[in-house]
Amino acid sequence: MKMGIVTGIPGVGKTTVLSKVSEILSLENRKYKIMNYGDYMLNTAISEGFVSNRDEMRKLPLSKQRELQLIAAKKIVEDAEKLGEDGLAFIDTHAVIRTPAGYLPGLPKHVIEILSPQVIFLLESSPEDILNRQKRDKGRTRSDYADINVINETINFARYAAMASAVLVGASVKIVINKEGDPSIAAKEIISSMM
């Protein structure tokens, strides 16, 4: 099984691009699984009574976020291994999470060594496109990322964090641009990098 981690700032279009990845791989009859790291963390956090929705997770104490990250990583690997040798596993997550205490690495040593991906993707768009996508997405609360300067800062921290994580496991880091209006371009680039 090959694993790719698809990261990006909230609103960059990770979920949309990964939906296109799913569409393409389904048409090709490939064995794959797309796993949202936040879903794995959220399910544990809700069952333990720590949060009631996804956006509250960024505001949890760092020690609690670290604990939830570790539980999620182990479960993701367990689910990915079921794909077998030829399967492709994709994780939808963040390279960094902006919290009141500062930036939390989304793929710290204790997590990246468990996941051990082949590629860490940085899905990016212009800060203006990201801000516009956030405004259109009424289902999420992202006021902590609603400023061009914060978006630029987060993109830069994500690049540094992705490379630091990659060094620990020998993964490559690839920047993929999600062009406004056609997420299939980014999806195809992600797939071709995993083959």
PDB file of N, CA, C and O in Angstrom, residues 11 21 51 53 82 84 103 108 111 120 123 184:
ATOM      1  N   GLY A  11     -10.038  25.659   3.489  1.00  0.00           N
ATOM      2  CA  GLY A  11     -10.591  26.422   2.381  1.00  0.00           C
ATOM      3  C   GLY A  11      -9.828  26.291   1.083  1.00  0.00           C
ATOM      4  O   GLY A  11     -10.262  26.796   0.052  1.00  0.00           O
ATOM      5  N   VAL A  21     -10.159  12.813  -6.927  1.00  0.00           N
ATOM      6  CA  VAL A  21      -9.260  11.654  -6.880  1.00  0.00           C
ATOM      7  C   VAL A  21     -10.097  10.380  -6.802  1.00  0.00           C
ATOM      8  O   VAL A  21      -9.862   9.414  -7.529  1.00  0.00           O
ATOM      9  N   VAL A  51     -15.414  17.908  22.470  1.00  0.00           N
ATOM     10  CA  VAL A  51     -15.923  18.905  21.516  1.00  0.00           C
ATOM     11  C   VAL A  51     -17.289  18.470  21.009  1.00  0.00           C
ATOM     12  O   VAL A  51     -17.686  17.309  21.158  1.00  0.00           O
ATOM     13  N   ASN A  53     -18.097  19.889  17.687  1.00  0.00           N
ATOM     14  CA  ASN A  53     -17.937  20.006  16.237  1.00  0.00           C
ATOM     15  C   ASN A  53     -16.459  20.112  15.882  1.00  0.00           C
ATOM     16  O   ASN A  53     -15.613  20.373  16.735  1.00  0.00           O
ATOM     17  N   LYS A  82      -5.597  -2.588   5.174  1.00  0.00           N
ATOM     18  CA  LYS A  82      -6.613  -3.489   4.615  1.00  0.00           C
ATOM     19  C   LYS A  82      -6.688  -3.402   3.091  1.00  0.00           C
ATOM     20  O   LYS A  82      -7.272  -4.261   2.450  1.00  0.00           O
ATOM     21  N   GLY A  84      -4.219  -3.747   1.064  1.00  0.00           N
ATOM     22  CA  GLY A  84      -3.278  -4.669   0.452  1.00  0.00           C
ATOM     23  C   GLY A  84      -2.153  -3.927  -0.257  1.00  0.00           C
ATOM     24  O   GLY A  84      -2.110  -2.694  -0.304  1.00  0.00           O
ATOM     25  N   TYR A 103       1.168  27.658  16.302  1.00  0.00           N
ATOM     26  CA  TYR A 103       0.967  26.633  15.275  1.00  0.00           C
ATOM     27  C   TYR A 103       1.318  25.260  15.825  1.00  0.00           C
ATOM     28  O   TYR A 103       2.398  25.059  16.370  1.00  0.00           O
ATOM     29  N   PRO A 108       3.453  15.753  13.426  1.00  0.00           N
ATOM     30  CA  PRO A 108       4.650  15.720  14.267  1.00  0.00           C
ATOM     31  C   PRO A 108       5.292  14.331  14.255  1.00  0.00           C
ATOM     32  O   PRO A 108       4.715  13.370  13.740  1.00  0.00           O
ATOM     33  N   VAL A 111       3.409  11.174  15.007  1.00  0.00           N
ATOM     34  CA  VAL A 111       2.367  10.839  14.036  1.00  0.00           C
ATOM     35  C   VAL A 111       2.979  10.385  12.710  1.00  0.00           C
ATOM     36  O   VAL A 111       2.619   9.342  12.170  1.00  0.00           O
ATOM     37  N   ILE A 120       4.096  13.690   0.848  1.00  0.00           N
ATOM     38  CA  ILE A 120       3.292  14.683   1.559  1.00  0.00           C
ATOM     39  C   ILE A 120       2.977  15.766   0.532  1.00  0.00           C
ATOM     40  O   ILE A 120       3.886  16.408  -0.002  1.00  0.00           O
ATOM     41  N   LEU A 123      -1.388  21.112  -0.914  1.00  0.00           N
ATOM     42  CA  LEU A 123      -2.361  21.664  -1.851  1.00  0.00           C
ATOM     43  C   LEU A 123      -2.453  23.158  -1.579  1.00  0.00           C
ATOM     44  O   LEU A 123      -2.706  23.573  -0.450  1.00  0.00           O
ATOM     45  N   SER A 184      -9.945  18.837 -10.914  1.00  0.00           N
ATOM     46  CA  SER A 184      -9.455  17.592 -11.514  1.00  0.00           C
ATOM     47  C   SER A 184      -7.983  17.700 -11.918  1.00  0.00           C
ATOM     48  O   SER A 184      -7.272  16.698 -11.946  1.00  0.00           O
TER      49      SER A 184
END
